[in-house]
Short mmCIF file of C-alpha atoms in Angstrom, two decimals:
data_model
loop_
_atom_site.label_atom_id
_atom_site.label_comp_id
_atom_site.label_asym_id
_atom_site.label_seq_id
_atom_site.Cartn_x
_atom_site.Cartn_y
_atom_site.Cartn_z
CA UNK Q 1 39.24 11.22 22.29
CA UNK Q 2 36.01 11.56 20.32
CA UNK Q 3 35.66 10.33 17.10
CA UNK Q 4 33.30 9.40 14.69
CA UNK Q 5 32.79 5.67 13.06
CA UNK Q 6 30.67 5.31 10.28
CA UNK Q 7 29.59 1.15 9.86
CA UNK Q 8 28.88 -0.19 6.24
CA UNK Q 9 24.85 0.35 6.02
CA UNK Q 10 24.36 2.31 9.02
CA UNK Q 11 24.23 6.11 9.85
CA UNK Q 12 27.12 7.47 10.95
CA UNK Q 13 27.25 7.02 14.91
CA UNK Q 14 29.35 8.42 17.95
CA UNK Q 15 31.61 7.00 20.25
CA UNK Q 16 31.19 9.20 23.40
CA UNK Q 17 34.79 8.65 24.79
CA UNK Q 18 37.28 11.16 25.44
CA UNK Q 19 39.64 13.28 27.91
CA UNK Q 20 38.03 15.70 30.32
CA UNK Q 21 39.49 18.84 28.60
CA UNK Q 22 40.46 19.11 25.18
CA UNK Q 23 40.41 21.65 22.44
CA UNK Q 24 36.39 22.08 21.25
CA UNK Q 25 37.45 22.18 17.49
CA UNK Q 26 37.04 18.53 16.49
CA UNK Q 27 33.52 18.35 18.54
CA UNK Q 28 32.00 22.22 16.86
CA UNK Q 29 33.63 20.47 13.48
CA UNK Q 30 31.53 17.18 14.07
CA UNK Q 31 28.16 19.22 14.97
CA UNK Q 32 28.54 21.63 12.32
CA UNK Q 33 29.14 19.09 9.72
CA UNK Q 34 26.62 16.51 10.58
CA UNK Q 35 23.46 18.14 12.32
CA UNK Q 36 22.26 20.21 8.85
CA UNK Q 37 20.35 22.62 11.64
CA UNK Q 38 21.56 25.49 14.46
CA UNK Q 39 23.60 24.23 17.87
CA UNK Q 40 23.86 25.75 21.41
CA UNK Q 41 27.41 25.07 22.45
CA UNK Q 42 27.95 26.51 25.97
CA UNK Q 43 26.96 30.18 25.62
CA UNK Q 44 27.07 30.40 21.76
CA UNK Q 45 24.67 29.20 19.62
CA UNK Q 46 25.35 28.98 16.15
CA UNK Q 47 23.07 28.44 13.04
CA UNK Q 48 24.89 26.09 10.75
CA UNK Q 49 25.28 28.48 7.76
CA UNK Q 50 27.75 30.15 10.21
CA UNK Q 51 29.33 27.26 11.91
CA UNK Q 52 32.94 27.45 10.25
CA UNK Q 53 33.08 31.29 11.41
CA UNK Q 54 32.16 30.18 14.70
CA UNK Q 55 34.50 27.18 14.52
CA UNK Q 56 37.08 29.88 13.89
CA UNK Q 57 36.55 32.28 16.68
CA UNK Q 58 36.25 29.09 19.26
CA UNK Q 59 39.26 26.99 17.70
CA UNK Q 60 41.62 28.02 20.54
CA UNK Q 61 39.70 28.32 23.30
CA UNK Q 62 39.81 25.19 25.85
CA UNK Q 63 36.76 23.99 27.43
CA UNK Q 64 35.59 21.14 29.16
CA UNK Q 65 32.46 18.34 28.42
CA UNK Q 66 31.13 16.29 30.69
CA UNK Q 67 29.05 12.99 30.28
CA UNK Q 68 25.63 14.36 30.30
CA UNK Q 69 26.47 17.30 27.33
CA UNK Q 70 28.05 14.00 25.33
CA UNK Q 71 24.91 11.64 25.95
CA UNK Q 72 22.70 14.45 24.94
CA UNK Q 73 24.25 15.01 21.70
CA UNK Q 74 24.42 11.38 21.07
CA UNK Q 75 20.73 10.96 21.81
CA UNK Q 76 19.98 13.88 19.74
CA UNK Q 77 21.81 12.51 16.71
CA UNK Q 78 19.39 9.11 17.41
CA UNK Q 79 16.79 11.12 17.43
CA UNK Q 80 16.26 11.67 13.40
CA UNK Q 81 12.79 13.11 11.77
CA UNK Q 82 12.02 11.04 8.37
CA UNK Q 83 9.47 11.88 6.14
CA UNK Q 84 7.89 9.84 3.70
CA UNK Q 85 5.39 10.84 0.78
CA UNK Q 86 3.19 8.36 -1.73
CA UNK Q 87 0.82 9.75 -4.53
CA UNK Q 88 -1.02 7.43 -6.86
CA UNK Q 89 0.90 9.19 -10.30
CA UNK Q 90 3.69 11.23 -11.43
CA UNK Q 91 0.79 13.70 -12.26
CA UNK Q 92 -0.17 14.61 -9.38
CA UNK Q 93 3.05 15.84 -7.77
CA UNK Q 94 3.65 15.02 -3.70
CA UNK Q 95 4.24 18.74 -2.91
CA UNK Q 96 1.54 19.28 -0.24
CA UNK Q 97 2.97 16.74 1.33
CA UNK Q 98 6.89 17.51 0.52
CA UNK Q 99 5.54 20.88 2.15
CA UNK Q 100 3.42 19.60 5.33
CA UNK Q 101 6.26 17.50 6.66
CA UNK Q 102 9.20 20.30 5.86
CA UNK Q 103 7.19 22.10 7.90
CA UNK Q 104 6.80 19.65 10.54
CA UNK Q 105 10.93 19.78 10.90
CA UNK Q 106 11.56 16.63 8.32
CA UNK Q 107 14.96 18.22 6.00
CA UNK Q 108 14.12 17.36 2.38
CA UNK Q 109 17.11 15.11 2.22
CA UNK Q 110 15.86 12.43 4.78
CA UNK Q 111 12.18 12.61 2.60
CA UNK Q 112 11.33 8.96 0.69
CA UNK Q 113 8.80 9.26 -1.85
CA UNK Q 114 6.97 6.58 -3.88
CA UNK Q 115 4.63 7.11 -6.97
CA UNK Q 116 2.66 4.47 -7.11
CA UNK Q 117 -0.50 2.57 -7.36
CA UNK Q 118 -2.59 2.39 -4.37
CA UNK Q 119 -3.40 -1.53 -5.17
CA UNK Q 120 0.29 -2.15 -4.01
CA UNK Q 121 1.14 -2.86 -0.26
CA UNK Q 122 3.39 -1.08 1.73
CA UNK Q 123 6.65 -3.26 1.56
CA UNK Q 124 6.18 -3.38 -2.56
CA UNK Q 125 6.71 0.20 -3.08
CA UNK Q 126 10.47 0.91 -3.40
CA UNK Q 127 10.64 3.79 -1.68
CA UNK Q 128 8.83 2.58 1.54
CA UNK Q 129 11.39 -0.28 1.24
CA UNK Q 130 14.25 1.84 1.56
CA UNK Q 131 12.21 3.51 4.53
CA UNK Q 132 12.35 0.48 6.46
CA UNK Q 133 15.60 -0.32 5.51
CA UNK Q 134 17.13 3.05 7.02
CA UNK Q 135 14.69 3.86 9.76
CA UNK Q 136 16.64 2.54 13.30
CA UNK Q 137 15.76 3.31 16.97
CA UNK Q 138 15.01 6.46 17.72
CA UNK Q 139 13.84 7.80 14.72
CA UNK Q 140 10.70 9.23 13.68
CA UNK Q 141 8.85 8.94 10.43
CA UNK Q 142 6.60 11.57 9.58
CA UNK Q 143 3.77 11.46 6.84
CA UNK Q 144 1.05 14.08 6.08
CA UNK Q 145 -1.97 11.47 6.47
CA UNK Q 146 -1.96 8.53 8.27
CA UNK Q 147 -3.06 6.63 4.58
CA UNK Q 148 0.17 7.13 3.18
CA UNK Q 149 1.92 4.38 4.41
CA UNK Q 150 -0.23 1.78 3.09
CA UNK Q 151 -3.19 0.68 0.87
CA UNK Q 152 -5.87 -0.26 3.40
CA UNK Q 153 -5.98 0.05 7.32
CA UNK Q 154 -4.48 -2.96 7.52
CA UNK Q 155 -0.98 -2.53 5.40
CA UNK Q 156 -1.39 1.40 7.67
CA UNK Q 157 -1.14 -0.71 11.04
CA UNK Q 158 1.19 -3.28 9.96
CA UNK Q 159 3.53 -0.63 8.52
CA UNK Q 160 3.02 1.29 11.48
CA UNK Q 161 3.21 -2.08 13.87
CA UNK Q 162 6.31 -2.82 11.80
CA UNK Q 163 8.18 0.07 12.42
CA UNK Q 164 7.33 0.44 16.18
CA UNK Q 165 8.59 -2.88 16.59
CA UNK Q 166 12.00 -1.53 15.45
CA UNK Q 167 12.00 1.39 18.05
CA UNK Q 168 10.78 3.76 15.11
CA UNK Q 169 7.35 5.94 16.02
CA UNK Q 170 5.17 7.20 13.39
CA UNK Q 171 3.25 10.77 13.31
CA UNK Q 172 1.05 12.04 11.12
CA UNK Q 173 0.64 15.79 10.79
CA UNK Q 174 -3.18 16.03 9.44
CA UNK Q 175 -4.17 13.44 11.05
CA UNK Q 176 -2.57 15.12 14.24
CA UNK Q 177 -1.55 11.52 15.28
CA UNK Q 178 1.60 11.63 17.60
CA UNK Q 179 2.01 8.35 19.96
CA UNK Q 180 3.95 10.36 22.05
CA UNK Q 181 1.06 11.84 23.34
CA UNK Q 182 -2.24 10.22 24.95
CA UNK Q 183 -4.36 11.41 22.29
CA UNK Q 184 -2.13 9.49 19.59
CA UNK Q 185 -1.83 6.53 21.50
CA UNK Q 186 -5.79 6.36 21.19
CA UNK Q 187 -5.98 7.03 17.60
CA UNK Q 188 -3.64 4.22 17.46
CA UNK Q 189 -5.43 2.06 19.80
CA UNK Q 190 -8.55 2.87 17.51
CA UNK Q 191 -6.75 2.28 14.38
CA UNK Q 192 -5.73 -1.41 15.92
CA UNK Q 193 -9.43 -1.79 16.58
CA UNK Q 194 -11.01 -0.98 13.69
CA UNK Q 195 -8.67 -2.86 11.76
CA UNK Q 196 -9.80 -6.16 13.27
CA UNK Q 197 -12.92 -5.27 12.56
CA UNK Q 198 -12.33 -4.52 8.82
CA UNK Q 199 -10.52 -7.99 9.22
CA UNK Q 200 -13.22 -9.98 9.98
CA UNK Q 201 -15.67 -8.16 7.96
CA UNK Q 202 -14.02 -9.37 5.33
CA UNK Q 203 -13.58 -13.19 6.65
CA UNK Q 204 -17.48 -12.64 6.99
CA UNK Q 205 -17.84 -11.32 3.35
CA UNK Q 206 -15.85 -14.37 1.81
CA UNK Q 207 -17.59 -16.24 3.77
CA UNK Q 208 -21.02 -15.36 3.10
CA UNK Q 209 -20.19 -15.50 -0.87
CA UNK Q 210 -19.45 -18.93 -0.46
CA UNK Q 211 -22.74 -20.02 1.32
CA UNK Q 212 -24.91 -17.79 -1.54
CA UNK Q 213 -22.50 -19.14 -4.37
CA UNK Q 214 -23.42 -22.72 -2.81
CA UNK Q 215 -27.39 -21.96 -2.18
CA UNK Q 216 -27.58 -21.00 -6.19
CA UNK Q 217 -25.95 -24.85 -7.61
CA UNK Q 218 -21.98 -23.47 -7.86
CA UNK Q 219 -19.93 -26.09 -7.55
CA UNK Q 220 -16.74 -25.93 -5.76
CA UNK Q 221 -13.39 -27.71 -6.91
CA UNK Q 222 -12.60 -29.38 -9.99
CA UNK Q 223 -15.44 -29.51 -12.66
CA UNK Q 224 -17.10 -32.90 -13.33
CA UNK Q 225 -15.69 -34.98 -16.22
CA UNK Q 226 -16.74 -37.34 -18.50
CA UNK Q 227 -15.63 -40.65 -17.98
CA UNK Q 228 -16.14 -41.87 -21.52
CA UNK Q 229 -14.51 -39.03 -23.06
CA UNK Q 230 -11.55 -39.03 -20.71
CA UNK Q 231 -10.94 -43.01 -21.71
CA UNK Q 232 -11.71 -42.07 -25.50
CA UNK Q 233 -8.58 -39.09 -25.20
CA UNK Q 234 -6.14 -41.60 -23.16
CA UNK Q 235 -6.88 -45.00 -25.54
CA UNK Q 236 -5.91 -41.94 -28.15
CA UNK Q 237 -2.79 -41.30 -26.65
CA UNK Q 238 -1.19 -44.11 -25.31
CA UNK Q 239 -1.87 -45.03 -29.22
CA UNK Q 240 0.22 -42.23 -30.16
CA UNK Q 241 2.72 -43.10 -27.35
CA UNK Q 242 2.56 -46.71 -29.13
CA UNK Q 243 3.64 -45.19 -32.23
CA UNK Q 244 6.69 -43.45 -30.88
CA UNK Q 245 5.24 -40.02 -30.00
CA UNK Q 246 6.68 -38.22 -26.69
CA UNK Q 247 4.29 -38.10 -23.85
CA UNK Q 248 4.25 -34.10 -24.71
CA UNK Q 249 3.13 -34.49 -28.29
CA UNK Q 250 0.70 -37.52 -27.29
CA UNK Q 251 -0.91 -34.75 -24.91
CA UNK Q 252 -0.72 -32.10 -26.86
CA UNK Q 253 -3.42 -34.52 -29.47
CA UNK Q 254 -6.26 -34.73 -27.24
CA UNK Q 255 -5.60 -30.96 -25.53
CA UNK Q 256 -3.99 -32.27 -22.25
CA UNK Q 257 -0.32 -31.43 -20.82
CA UNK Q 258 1.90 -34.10 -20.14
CA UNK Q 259 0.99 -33.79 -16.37
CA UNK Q 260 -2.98 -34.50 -17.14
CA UNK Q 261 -1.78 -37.55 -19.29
CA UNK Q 262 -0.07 -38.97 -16.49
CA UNK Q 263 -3.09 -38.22 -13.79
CA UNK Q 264 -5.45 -40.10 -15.84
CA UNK Q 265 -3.06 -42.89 -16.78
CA UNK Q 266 -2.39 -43.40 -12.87
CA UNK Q 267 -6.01 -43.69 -12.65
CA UNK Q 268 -7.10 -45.99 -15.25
CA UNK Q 269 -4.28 -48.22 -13.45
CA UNK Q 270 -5.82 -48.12 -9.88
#
């Protein structure tokens, strides 16, 4: 018997068991229901805005399924097209890209959308978090540029990295990046490379501040202190402490916290 299970957190699956000839009702009720698009059963095809008629003139006829019609409509069903759009503010409205990925087969309903700032990464944007939440194996997220799915060609390929790793593939439809072809593997490939290289441009970059920074007398660490004025502030308050004063207040005189007071007391005892 087929039936349908539907786990807390997870899109609703199919259990592909059932008797060799049964009446097609349940199974045309189950497409119609769940695929939102048209379906080929035998000789019929059916968009879905007419599925219940066609339910209706099929209900009592008898027909029989066999494993490979049942696998392929579970591995269509794993096979789901999200989209996801980012612009920078509410301003600027996401409908090119709404529009490039409806186009692209992506239904409206499975879209995620952030407005954001571009200064945030990938997995700080709420609606990218959902994203990676839902996406499972098998799916497909689409975007309209390759840049939308992160702030810098790094948080693009670890996003992208990310989501491969879960069985998901990414295409962009500008970009005309689809790793299901060899042309999108090598975009991919190129995307991999060049972000090492923006990696260690920056490493180099850091680096090479620090050497200049050091050439011109910056000093590195914490600033030099004056001994005489750091024993003047502690003989100040350990007087206070004397006195009755919490270690708080008898930091607070000189302009220390109660965690400097302590530092330079350990070291006056040493």
């Amino acid at each position: 018997m087929l039936t349908k299970q539907r786990p807390t957190g997870c899109r609703k699956s199919i259990n592909t068991s059932l008797h060799q000839t049964q009446s097609d009702s349940n199974l045309l009720n189950l497409l119609v229901s769940e695929t939102g698009s048209s379906f080929g059963f035998g000789n019929s095809h059916c968009p879905t805005s007419q599925g219940r008629a066609c339910l209706d003139k099929l209900s009592h006829r008898k027909l029989s399924y066999d494993r490979d019609y049942l696998d392929f409509v579970s591995h269509s069903w794993s096979m789901r097209l999200l989209g996801y759009t980012r612009v920078s503010t509410a301003g600027q409205g996401a409908q090119l890209q709404l529009d490039a990925l409806v186009g692209a087969g992506v239904q409206k309903r499975d879209v995620f959308s952030d407005v954001t700032s571009g200064s945030k990464t990938a997995k700080q944007r709420p609606g990218m978090r959902r994203l990676l939440d839902y996406a499972e194996d098998g799916d497909t997220v689409v975007v309209w540029r390759i840049d939308r799915p992160g702030r810098s060609l790094l948080d693009v390929l670890a996003t992208v990295n990310h989501l491969r790793d879960q069985g998901v593939k990414v295409r962009s439809v500008s970009d005309n990046i689809d790793p299901e072809t060899s042309s999108g593997r090598m975009m991919l490939g190129m995307l991999a490379t060049l972000a090492e290289y923006e990696r260690e441009l920056v490493t180099e970059r850091v680096n090479a501040g620090i050497a200049a920074a050091k050439q011109n007398g910056t000093k590195f660490g914490r600033p030099p202190v004056d001994a005489d004025e750091i024993a003047t502030k502690l003989a100040i308050a350990e007087d206070a402490r004397a006195k009755g004063r919490t270690a708080k207040d008898a930091a607070r005189l000189v302009g220390w916290s109660r965690a400097t007071l302590y530092r330079h007391r350990q070291a006056a005892d040493t």
